[in-house]
Short mmCIF file of C-alpha atoms and ligand atoms in Angstrom, two decimals:
data_model
loop_
_atom_site.label_atom_id
_atom_site.label_comp_id
_atom_site.label_asym_id
_atom_site.label_seq_id
_atom_site.Cartn_x
_atom_site.Cartn_y
_atom_site.Cartn_z
CA LEU A 1 89.20 60.43 144.91
CA TYR A 2 91.97 62.53 143.44
CA GLY A 3 95.66 62.30 144.19
CA ILE A 4 97.80 59.50 145.42
CA PRO A 5 96.52 57.26 148.17
CA GLY A 6 98.67 57.72 151.27
CA ASP A 7 99.49 54.22 152.38
CA PHE A 8 100.56 51.25 150.34
CA ASP A 9 101.22 47.62 151.02
CA VAL A 10 104.07 47.64 148.53
CA VAL A 11 106.09 50.29 146.72
CA VAL A 12 107.82 49.04 143.57
CA ILE A 13 110.73 50.99 142.06
CA GLY A 14 110.56 50.53 138.27
CA GLY A 15 107.73 49.52 135.94
CA GLY A 16 109.74 47.31 133.55
CA PRO A 17 108.80 43.63 133.05
CA ALA A 18 109.82 42.63 136.61
CA GLY A 19 108.06 45.49 138.41
CA ALA A 20 104.98 45.40 136.19
CA THR A 21 104.50 41.63 136.59
CA LEU A 22 104.99 41.75 140.35
CA SER A 23 102.68 44.73 140.86
CA ALA A 24 99.97 43.35 138.55
CA LEU A 25 99.78 40.03 140.38
CA LEU A 26 99.75 41.72 143.79
CA SER A 27 97.02 44.16 142.76
CA GLU A 28 94.99 41.25 141.42
CA ARG A 29 95.10 39.81 144.95
CA GLY A 30 93.72 43.08 146.33
CA ARG A 31 97.01 44.55 147.56
CA ARG A 32 97.58 48.32 147.40
CA VAL A 33 100.59 48.79 145.16
CA LEU A 34 102.46 51.89 143.97
CA VAL A 35 104.88 51.71 141.02
CA LEU A 36 107.27 54.60 140.44
CA ASP A 37 109.17 54.78 137.15
CA ARG A 38 111.50 57.57 136.12
CA GLU A 39 110.48 57.28 132.43
CA ARG A 40 107.30 58.03 130.53
CA PHE A 41 106.03 54.88 128.78
CA PRO A 42 106.30 53.76 126.03
CA ARG A 43 110.06 53.98 126.52
CA TYR A 44 112.90 52.36 124.59
CA HIS A 45 114.68 49.31 126.04
CA ILE A 46 117.02 46.68 124.66
CA GLY A 47 116.11 43.00 125.11
CA GLU A 48 113.84 42.15 122.19
CA SER A 49 114.05 38.39 121.78
CA LEU A 50 112.09 36.40 124.34
CA ILE A 51 112.21 32.77 125.40
CA PRO A 52 109.21 30.55 126.23
CA GLY A 53 109.73 30.84 129.99
CA PHE A 54 108.31 34.34 129.57
CA MET A 55 104.97 32.91 128.41
CA ARG A 56 104.22 31.38 131.81
CA PRO A 57 103.90 34.68 133.73
CA MET A 58 102.09 36.20 130.73
CA GLU A 59 99.54 33.40 131.00
CA GLU A 60 99.11 34.22 134.71
CA LEU A 61 98.56 37.85 133.75
CA LYS A 62 95.99 36.73 131.12
CA LEU A 63 97.98 38.53 128.45
CA LEU A 64 98.45 35.73 125.92
CA ASP A 65 95.56 36.94 123.72
CA ARG A 66 96.80 40.52 123.78
CA LEU A 67 100.31 39.44 122.84
CA GLU A 68 98.82 37.57 119.89
CA GLN A 69 96.64 40.54 118.89
CA ARG A 70 99.59 42.95 118.97
CA GLY A 71 101.07 40.93 116.14
CA PHE A 72 104.52 40.54 117.67
CA GLU A 73 106.72 38.27 115.57
CA LYS A 74 106.51 34.67 116.82
CA LYS A 75 109.86 33.13 117.70
CA HIS A 76 110.02 29.37 117.27
CA GLY A 77 113.70 28.77 117.90
CA GLY A 78 117.27 29.75 117.21
CA THR A 79 119.87 29.30 114.47
CA LEU A 80 123.49 29.24 115.53
CA VAL A 81 126.83 29.58 113.84
CA TRP A 82 128.70 28.51 116.91
CA GLY A 83 131.44 26.19 118.13
CA ALA A 84 133.80 23.96 116.20
CA GLN A 85 131.11 23.10 113.66
CA LYS A 86 131.17 25.47 110.70
CA ILE A 87 127.70 24.63 109.35
CA PRO A 88 124.82 26.47 111.09
CA TRP A 89 122.78 24.38 113.53
CA GLY A 90 119.63 25.14 115.41
CA PHE A 91 116.84 24.21 117.77
CA SER A 92 113.06 24.58 117.98
CA PHE A 93 111.35 25.41 121.25
CA ILE A 94 108.79 22.70 120.53
CA GLU A 95 111.47 20.15 121.50
CA GLY A 96 111.59 21.57 125.05
CA GLY A 97 107.81 22.14 125.69
CA PRO A 98 105.33 23.12 127.05
CA TYR A 99 105.35 26.46 125.17
CA SER A 100 106.42 25.96 121.58
CA TYR A 101 107.13 29.60 120.86
CA SER A 102 107.73 33.01 122.31
CA TYR A 103 108.04 36.44 120.65
CA HIS A 104 110.42 39.03 119.29
CA VAL A 105 109.18 42.42 120.45
CA ARG A 106 109.75 46.10 120.48
CA ARG A 107 110.22 46.54 124.18
CA ALA A 108 108.53 49.93 124.20
CA ASP A 109 105.31 48.12 123.15
CA LEU A 110 105.71 45.06 125.33
CA ASP A 111 106.62 46.92 128.51
CA SER A 112 103.66 49.31 128.10
CA LEU A 113 101.35 46.37 127.59
CA ILE A 114 102.40 44.73 130.87
CA LEU A 115 102.37 48.00 132.83
CA ASP A 116 98.90 48.85 131.44
CA ARG A 117 97.70 45.45 132.62
CA SER A 118 99.04 46.23 136.07
CA ARG A 119 97.13 49.54 136.10
CA GLU A 120 94.01 47.76 134.93
CA LEU A 121 94.29 45.41 137.92
CA GLY A 122 94.49 48.37 140.30
CA THR A 123 98.15 49.38 140.60
CA HIS A 124 98.78 53.08 141.13
CA VAL A 125 101.52 53.96 138.61
CA ILE A 126 103.40 57.27 138.61
CA GLU A 127 105.61 57.85 135.59
CA GLU A 128 108.49 60.35 135.44
CA ALA A 129 108.98 59.72 139.15
CA THR A 130 112.64 59.14 140.05
CA VAL A 131 113.35 57.35 143.29
CA LYS A 132 116.26 59.06 145.02
CA GLU A 133 116.66 56.96 148.14
CA ALA A 134 115.09 54.55 150.55
CA ILE A 135 113.64 55.68 153.87
CA GLU A 136 115.19 53.65 156.67
CA GLU A 137 113.88 53.58 160.23
CA ASP A 138 115.38 51.42 162.96
CA GLY A 139 117.19 49.22 160.45
CA ARG A 140 114.11 48.62 158.31
CA ILE A 141 113.24 50.05 154.88
CA VAL A 142 109.82 51.68 155.24
CA GLY A 143 109.46 53.65 152.00
CA VAL A 144 111.18 55.77 149.38
CA ARG A 145 111.84 59.42 148.56
CA TYR A 146 111.23 60.49 144.97
CA THR A 147 110.89 63.52 142.75
CA ILE A 148 108.61 64.15 139.78
CA ARG A 149 110.24 65.35 136.56
CA GLY A 150 110.25 69.13 136.44
CA SER A 151 109.95 69.58 140.21
CA GLU A 152 112.54 69.61 142.98
CA GLU A 153 110.06 68.82 145.70
CA VAL A 154 110.96 65.53 147.39
CA GLN A 155 107.95 63.30 148.06
CA GLU A 156 107.66 60.24 150.23
CA ALA A 157 105.84 56.98 149.72
CA ARG A 158 105.63 54.54 152.61
CA ALA A 159 104.75 50.87 152.53
CA ALA A 160 105.04 47.60 154.41
CA LEU A 161 107.55 46.39 151.78
CA VAL A 162 109.67 48.10 149.11
CA VAL A 163 110.72 46.15 146.01
CA ASP A 164 113.58 47.30 143.83
CA ALA A 165 112.77 46.46 140.19
CA SER A 166 114.85 49.32 138.79
CA GLY A 167 116.89 47.15 136.43
CA GLN A 168 120.58 47.89 136.07
CA ALA A 169 120.10 51.18 137.94
CA ARG A 170 119.87 49.00 141.12
CA VAL A 171 118.53 51.90 143.16
CA LEU A 172 118.28 49.97 146.46
CA GLY A 173 120.81 47.25 145.68
CA ARG A 174 123.58 49.81 145.21
CA LYS A 175 123.17 50.94 148.83
CA LEU A 176 122.07 47.77 150.55
CA THR A 177 124.15 44.97 149.02
CA ASN A 178 127.45 44.30 147.30
CA VAL A 179 127.59 43.32 143.67
CA ASN A 180 129.59 40.33 142.46
CA TRP A 181 130.58 40.90 138.84
CA HIS A 182 130.80 37.82 136.64
CA GLU A 183 134.43 38.36 135.68
CA ASP A 184 134.25 35.79 132.87
CA MET A 185 131.46 37.82 131.22
CA ARG A 186 132.71 41.39 131.34
CA ASN A 187 131.34 42.18 127.91
CA VAL A 188 130.22 45.13 125.84
CA ALA A 189 127.48 45.27 123.18
CA VAL A 190 126.94 47.70 120.32
CA TRP A 191 123.70 47.47 118.35
CA THR A 192 121.54 49.13 115.73
CA TYR A 193 118.57 48.39 113.41
CA PHE A 194 118.33 47.52 109.71
CA ASP A 195 115.35 47.85 107.37
CA ASN A 196 114.74 45.53 104.43
CA ALA A 197 116.68 42.67 106.02
CA ALA A 198 116.21 39.20 104.53
CA ARG A 199 115.08 36.24 106.67
CA LEU A 200 116.48 32.80 107.31
CA PRO A 201 114.94 30.15 105.05
CA GLY A 202 111.94 27.84 105.68
CA ASP A 203 111.12 26.91 109.26
CA GLU A 204 113.86 29.20 110.54
CA TYR A 205 112.09 32.27 109.15
CA THR A 206 111.59 33.93 112.54
CA ASN A 207 114.52 32.36 114.41
CA ILE A 208 117.03 34.53 116.20
CA LEU A 209 120.41 34.19 114.47
CA ILE A 210 123.42 33.94 116.77
CA GLU A 211 126.65 34.05 114.82
CA GLY A 212 129.97 33.63 116.58
CA LEU A 213 133.18 34.80 114.99
CA GLU A 214 136.69 35.35 116.22
CA GLY A 215 136.56 37.93 119.00
CA GLY A 216 132.81 38.07 119.59
CA TRP A 217 129.31 37.23 118.41
CA PHE A 218 126.33 38.85 116.68
CA TRP A 219 122.62 38.65 117.33
CA GLY A 220 120.18 39.12 114.45
CA ILE A 221 116.60 39.47 115.69
CA PRO A 222 113.80 39.84 113.11
CA ILE A 223 111.63 42.12 115.27
CA ASP A 224 109.04 42.90 112.65
CA LYS A 225 108.51 42.93 108.92
CA GLY A 226 111.83 43.77 107.36
CA THR A 227 113.39 45.26 110.51
CA MET A 228 116.23 43.44 112.17
CA SER A 229 117.90 44.29 115.47
CA VAL A 230 121.60 43.55 115.06
CA GLY A 231 124.07 43.62 117.94
CA TYR A 232 127.70 42.72 118.38
CA VAL A 233 129.04 41.49 121.75
CA THR A 234 132.71 41.27 122.67
CA ALA A 235 134.91 41.35 125.78
CA SER A 236 135.05 44.86 127.31
CA ALA A 237 138.85 44.58 127.64
CA ALA A 238 139.28 43.64 123.98
CA ALA A 239 137.05 46.52 122.86
CA ALA A 240 138.97 48.96 125.06
CA ALA A 241 142.32 47.76 123.70
CA ALA A 242 141.24 48.00 120.04
CA ASP A 243 142.04 51.14 118.04
CA ASP A 244 138.60 51.05 116.44
CA SER A 245 135.51 52.68 117.90
CA LEU A 246 132.69 50.28 118.81
CA GLU A 247 130.85 51.33 115.65
CA ASP A 248 133.85 50.57 113.45
CA LEU A 249 134.36 47.27 115.23
CA PHE A 250 130.71 46.43 114.48
CA ARG A 251 131.17 47.21 110.77
CA THR A 252 134.47 45.33 110.43
CA GLN A 253 133.13 42.27 112.19
CA LEU A 254 129.87 42.33 110.22
CA ALA A 255 131.89 42.21 107.01
CA ARG A 256 133.62 39.07 108.38
CA SER A 257 130.36 37.29 109.25
CA SER A 258 128.89 34.67 106.92
CA GLN A 259 125.13 34.24 107.56
CA LEU A 260 124.35 37.69 108.94
CA LYS A 261 126.14 39.53 106.17
CA GLU A 262 123.99 37.64 103.64
CA LEU A 263 120.74 38.57 105.43
CA LEU A 264 121.77 42.23 105.44
CA ARG A 265 122.98 42.35 101.82
CA ASP A 266 120.11 44.59 100.61
CA ALA A 267 119.32 46.13 103.99
CA ARG A 268 119.99 49.68 105.16
CA GLN A 269 120.81 50.82 108.64
CA SER A 270 117.78 52.69 109.95
CA SER A 271 119.01 54.08 113.27
CA GLY A 272 122.15 55.13 115.12
CA PHE A 273 124.23 52.85 117.32
CA ARG A 274 123.62 52.22 121.01
CA SER A 275 125.85 50.40 123.46
CA ALA A 276 125.98 48.87 126.95
CA ARG A 277 128.80 47.26 128.90
CA ASP A 278 129.68 45.20 131.97
CA TRP A 279 126.18 43.99 132.68
CA SER A 280 126.70 40.54 134.23
CA TYR A 281 126.48 40.39 138.02
CA THR A 282 124.71 38.92 141.02
CA CYS A 283 123.88 40.95 144.13
CA ASP A 284 125.13 39.50 147.41
CA ARG A 285 121.71 39.69 148.99
CA PHE A 286 118.28 39.68 147.34
CA TYR A 287 116.37 40.93 150.42
CA GLY A 288 116.59 42.49 153.88
CA PRO A 289 114.18 43.91 156.48
CA GLY A 290 111.38 45.57 154.50
CA TRP A 291 112.93 45.16 151.05
CA ALA A 292 113.58 42.76 148.17
CA LEU A 293 115.20 42.85 144.73
CA VAL A 294 113.78 41.45 141.50
CA GLY A 295 114.81 41.26 137.82
CA ASP A 296 118.00 42.95 136.67
CA ALA A 297 118.09 44.80 140.00
CA ALA A 298 118.96 41.44 141.61
CA ALA A 299 121.11 39.75 138.97
CA PHE A 300 121.76 39.72 135.25
CA VAL A 301 123.48 37.19 133.04
CA ASP A 302 125.00 37.91 129.62
CA PRO A 303 122.29 38.07 126.91
CA LEU A 304 123.66 35.14 124.83
CA PHE A 305 120.43 33.17 125.32
CA SER A 306 117.99 36.08 125.61
CA THR A 307 116.99 35.07 129.12
CA GLY A 308 116.64 38.51 130.81
CA VAL A 309 112.92 39.26 130.41
CA ALA A 310 111.88 35.68 131.17
CA LEU A 311 113.93 35.70 134.36
CA ALA A 312 112.57 39.12 135.35
CA THR A 313 108.92 38.16 134.83
CA LEU A 314 109.23 34.67 136.36
CA ALA A 315 110.91 36.15 139.43
CA GLY A 316 108.31 38.95 139.56
CA SER A 317 105.56 36.34 139.60
CA ALA A 318 107.28 34.26 142.31
CA LEU A 319 107.94 37.30 144.48
CA SER A 320 104.30 38.41 144.21
CA LYS A 321 103.23 35.14 145.85
CA ILE A 322 105.78 35.54 148.63
CA VAL A 323 104.97 39.20 149.32
CA ASP A 324 101.24 38.50 149.38
CA LYS A 325 101.75 35.93 152.16
CA VAL A 326 104.23 38.10 154.06
CA LEU A 327 101.71 40.95 154.17
CA GLU A 328 99.29 38.64 155.92
CA HIS A 329 101.85 36.83 158.07
CA PRO A 330 104.62 39.33 158.83
CA GLU A 331 106.23 36.82 161.19
CA ILE A 332 107.44 34.74 158.21
CA GLU A 333 109.01 37.68 156.36
CA GLU A 334 112.65 36.65 156.66
CA ALA A 335 112.11 32.93 156.04
CA ALA A 336 109.77 33.59 153.11
CA LEU A 337 112.11 36.07 151.41
CA GLU A 338 114.97 33.63 151.95
CA ARG A 339 112.96 30.97 150.14
CA TYR A 340 112.38 33.31 147.22
CA ALA A 341 116.06 34.28 147.09
CA THR A 342 117.24 30.66 147.17
CA ALA A 343 114.87 29.60 144.39
CA TYR A 344 115.72 32.60 142.23
CA ARG A 345 119.47 32.08 142.65
CA ALA A 346 119.15 28.38 141.78
CA PHE A 347 117.33 29.19 138.53
CA PHE A 348 119.68 32.05 137.71
CA ASP A 349 122.79 29.98 138.44
CA GLU A 350 121.65 27.20 136.10
CA ILE A 351 121.50 29.67 133.26
CA ARG A 352 124.68 31.45 134.23
CA THR A 353 126.65 28.19 134.48
CA PHE A 354 125.41 27.11 131.08
CA VAL A 355 126.17 30.43 129.39
CA GLY A 356 129.71 30.16 130.81
CA LYS A 357 130.12 26.68 129.23
CA PHE A 358 128.64 27.85 125.97
CA TYR A 359 131.22 30.62 125.64
CA ASP A 360 133.81 27.90 125.05
CA ARG A 361 133.55 27.91 121.27
CA THR A 362 136.03 25.11 120.61
CA LYS A 363 133.37 22.40 121.03
CA TYR A 364 130.71 20.64 118.94
CA LYS A 365 126.99 21.02 119.58
CA GLU A 366 126.79 17.62 121.29
CA PHE A 367 129.16 18.94 123.98
CA TYR A 368 126.78 21.84 124.70
CA TRP A 369 123.79 19.50 124.90
CA GLU A 370 125.65 17.33 127.39
CA GLN A 371 126.56 20.37 129.49
CA ALA A 372 122.87 21.28 129.59
CA GLN A 373 122.03 17.73 130.66
CA THR A 374 124.57 17.82 133.48
CA ILE A 375 122.91 20.97 134.80
CA VAL A 376 119.19 20.26 134.44
CA ASP A 377 118.95 16.47 134.19
CA PRO A 378 121.88 14.97 136.12
CA ASN A 379 120.25 11.52 136.23
CA ARG A 380 120.27 11.56 132.42
CA GLU A 381 116.61 10.68 132.07
CA ARG A 382 116.05 12.55 128.82
CA ASP A 383 117.73 13.16 125.51
CA PRO A 384 120.53 15.74 126.07
CA ARG A 385 119.28 17.76 123.13
CA GLU A 386 115.88 18.11 124.82
CA ASP A 387 117.65 19.20 128.01
CA PHE A 388 119.48 21.85 126.03
CA VAL A 389 116.24 23.22 124.55
CA THR A 390 114.45 23.13 127.91
CA LEU A 391 117.28 25.05 129.52
CA VAL A 392 117.51 27.72 126.81
CA SER A 393 113.69 28.01 126.90
CA GLY A 394 113.91 29.02 130.58
CA LEU A 395 111.67 26.09 131.51
CA SER A 396 113.93 23.59 133.22
CA GLY A 397 111.66 23.53 136.30
CA ARG A 398 114.14 21.71 138.57
CA HIS A 399 114.15 24.64 140.97
CA PRO A 400 111.04 25.63 142.97
CA LEU A 401 110.68 29.16 141.53
CA PHE A 402 107.73 28.15 139.32
CA ASN A 403 105.72 26.63 142.14
CA ILE A 404 106.97 28.61 145.07
CA SER A 405 104.95 28.32 148.26
CA VAL A 406 105.40 29.29 151.90
CA ASP A 407 102.30 27.57 153.26
CA ASP A 408 104.49 25.18 155.25
CA LEU A 409 106.21 28.15 156.95
CA ILE A 410 102.85 29.62 157.90
CA ALA A 411 101.66 26.27 159.26
CA GLU A 412 104.91 25.80 161.19
CA ARG A 413 104.64 29.21 162.85
CA ALA A 414 100.98 28.61 163.70
CA ALA A 415 101.86 25.28 165.30
CA THR A 416 104.59 26.81 167.47
CA ALA A 417 102.74 30.04 168.36
CA PRO A 418 101.80 30.31 172.05
CA VAL A 419 98.16 29.44 172.77
CA GLY A 420 95.95 32.53 172.57
CA ALA A 421 98.55 34.45 170.53
P1 FAD B 1 114.15 47.07 133.23
O1 FAD B 1 113.45 46.54 132.04
O2 FAD B 1 115.48 47.71 133.01
O3 FAD B 1 113.18 48.08 133.97
C1 FAD B 1 113.64 48.88 135.03
C2 FAD B 1 112.78 50.13 135.12
O4 FAD B 1 113.22 50.86 136.26
C3 FAD B 1 112.94 51.05 133.92
O5 FAD B 1 111.68 51.30 133.33
C4 FAD B 1 113.56 52.31 134.50
O6 FAD B 1 113.09 53.49 133.89
C5 FAD B 1 113.15 52.24 135.97
N1 FAD B 1 114.06 52.95 136.88
C6 FAD B 1 115.41 52.91 136.90
N2 FAD B 1 115.88 53.72 137.87
C7 FAD B 1 114.81 54.28 138.47
C8 FAD B 1 114.66 55.22 139.55
N3 FAD B 1 115.69 55.75 140.18
N4 FAD B 1 113.41 55.57 139.89
C9 FAD B 1 112.31 55.07 139.25
N5 FAD B 1 112.42 54.19 138.22
C10 FAD B 1 113.65 53.80 137.84
N6 FAD B 1 116.62 40.13 127.56
C11 FAD B 1 115.85 39.30 126.84
O7 FAD B 1 114.92 38.71 127.38
N7 FAD B 1 116.08 39.12 125.50
C12 FAD B 1 117.11 39.73 124.84
O8 FAD B 1 117.27 39.55 123.64
C13 FAD B 1 117.96 40.58 125.60
N8 FAD B 1 118.98 41.23 125.01
C14 FAD B 1 119.76 42.08 125.76
C15 FAD B 1 120.86 42.70 125.15
C16 FAD B 1 121.70 43.53 125.91
C17 FAD B 1 122.86 44.19 125.26
C18 FAD B 1 121.40 43.75 127.28
C19 FAD B 1 122.28 44.65 128.11
C20 FAD B 1 120.31 43.15 127.87
C21 FAD B 1 119.50 42.30 127.13
N9 FAD B 1 118.41 41.65 127.70
C22 FAD B 1 117.66 40.77 126.97
C23 FAD B 1 118.08 41.81 129.13
C24 FAD B 1 116.83 42.64 129.38
O9 FAD B 1 116.97 43.89 128.78
C25 FAD B 1 116.62 42.78 130.89
O10 FAD B 1 116.90 41.57 131.54
C26 FAD B 1 115.17 43.21 131.27
O11 FAD B 1 114.85 44.46 130.73
C27 FAD B 1 115.01 43.23 132.80
O12 FAD B 1 113.76 43.73 133.18
P2 FAD B 1 113.60 44.54 134.54
O13 FAD B 1 112.16 44.81 134.68
O14 FAD B 1 114.34 43.85 135.62
O15 FAD B 1 114.41 45.91 134.30
#
């Protein structure tokens, strides 16, 4: 009864949104899953503004009521000071359906909530467990070696499949694949928190504010009553060339903003600064014999449209369906993981392509809507503005990630298997 069960179907490295969603949905199907995370939850994480695509896996996890009860701030849309147009413009998620809102969250709370749900469904979670390396035998990944905080003893966990959901740490990806950096998005962010911040007026009260200005852009996220997360993003090269520190750059640029400065007029900074840089990349491969990548461990696109957590949880959900079938039909492993990787890349590339177009700030909003239409609705069947909202909601649905299935692969293999096999 006590201690860690010896054998697992799946070992997941990292209990963030990707790893927690994947493990929860596998445990719900009766799979034996181990999650190892180097931190003790609740732990801090950046990434506080969520898009409606995130609500779909939360519905699968039956977490919608708990999200509501936690009292996270509801996010209905975005307000932008962006492009050639000087007047702010915006969008409401309701225009892109089917989820009309998402949330702004403190990630420490949200990530604990999802990981707790995974535990509740039967996942064995070990916190403060740092994965050091994968165990490879005859070209296949068969487990991981890890240590528990405070001890040097190296432990092993073996499983039929190992999933790397370790975020930007990319524990497996670093060794097993190459990373392609998105050279056009080599950016750096510096952020902090303000108390007593004012809100946008009327219907925009809980919108994220994205304010572009020469050299970079700010996010203003009203995470809860009076507290605003404020971050400045600029090109890494420009920040490195500037004489100012990142903190000074933040202050100088904030003074040059129009909308954000107004919202922060009576606010006071309530924490120190944090920063991150060079975060946009795609791994060459998303899987190999015995392993797969999910969430930031596979790919990450610049946070301009707050897509990270939605992508991580949607991919976690899709991968859970694939892994569940692979455990029962090991003969389809490669083809099934390839299907997952193709669907995930297609979804990711839509967002990445659009973010790249959006960074051209010489255009009017109609140009951005049309770019969205070209990507998600090439036959021009809908209003381009709706296409824009659907895309930035993470709900375009053109790719098969949402409804991924490998039943045809299983049927195909059964049909071609030798009689009596
Ligand atoms: P993570 O949340 O990073 O979880 C990975 C887990 O792996 C962690 O808990 C970590 O402790 C664990 N781990 C790491 N190494 C090991 C190891 N060796 N052994 C064991 N465990 C390990 N996304 C949004 O949706 N909205 C936003 O507004 C937003 N803003 C962002 C702003 C910035 C500046 C940046 C950089 C990102 C932002 N993101 C945003 C992206 C978002 O933070 C990520 O996409 C999201 O956290 C990915 O989830 P994940 O589960 O893949 O990884």
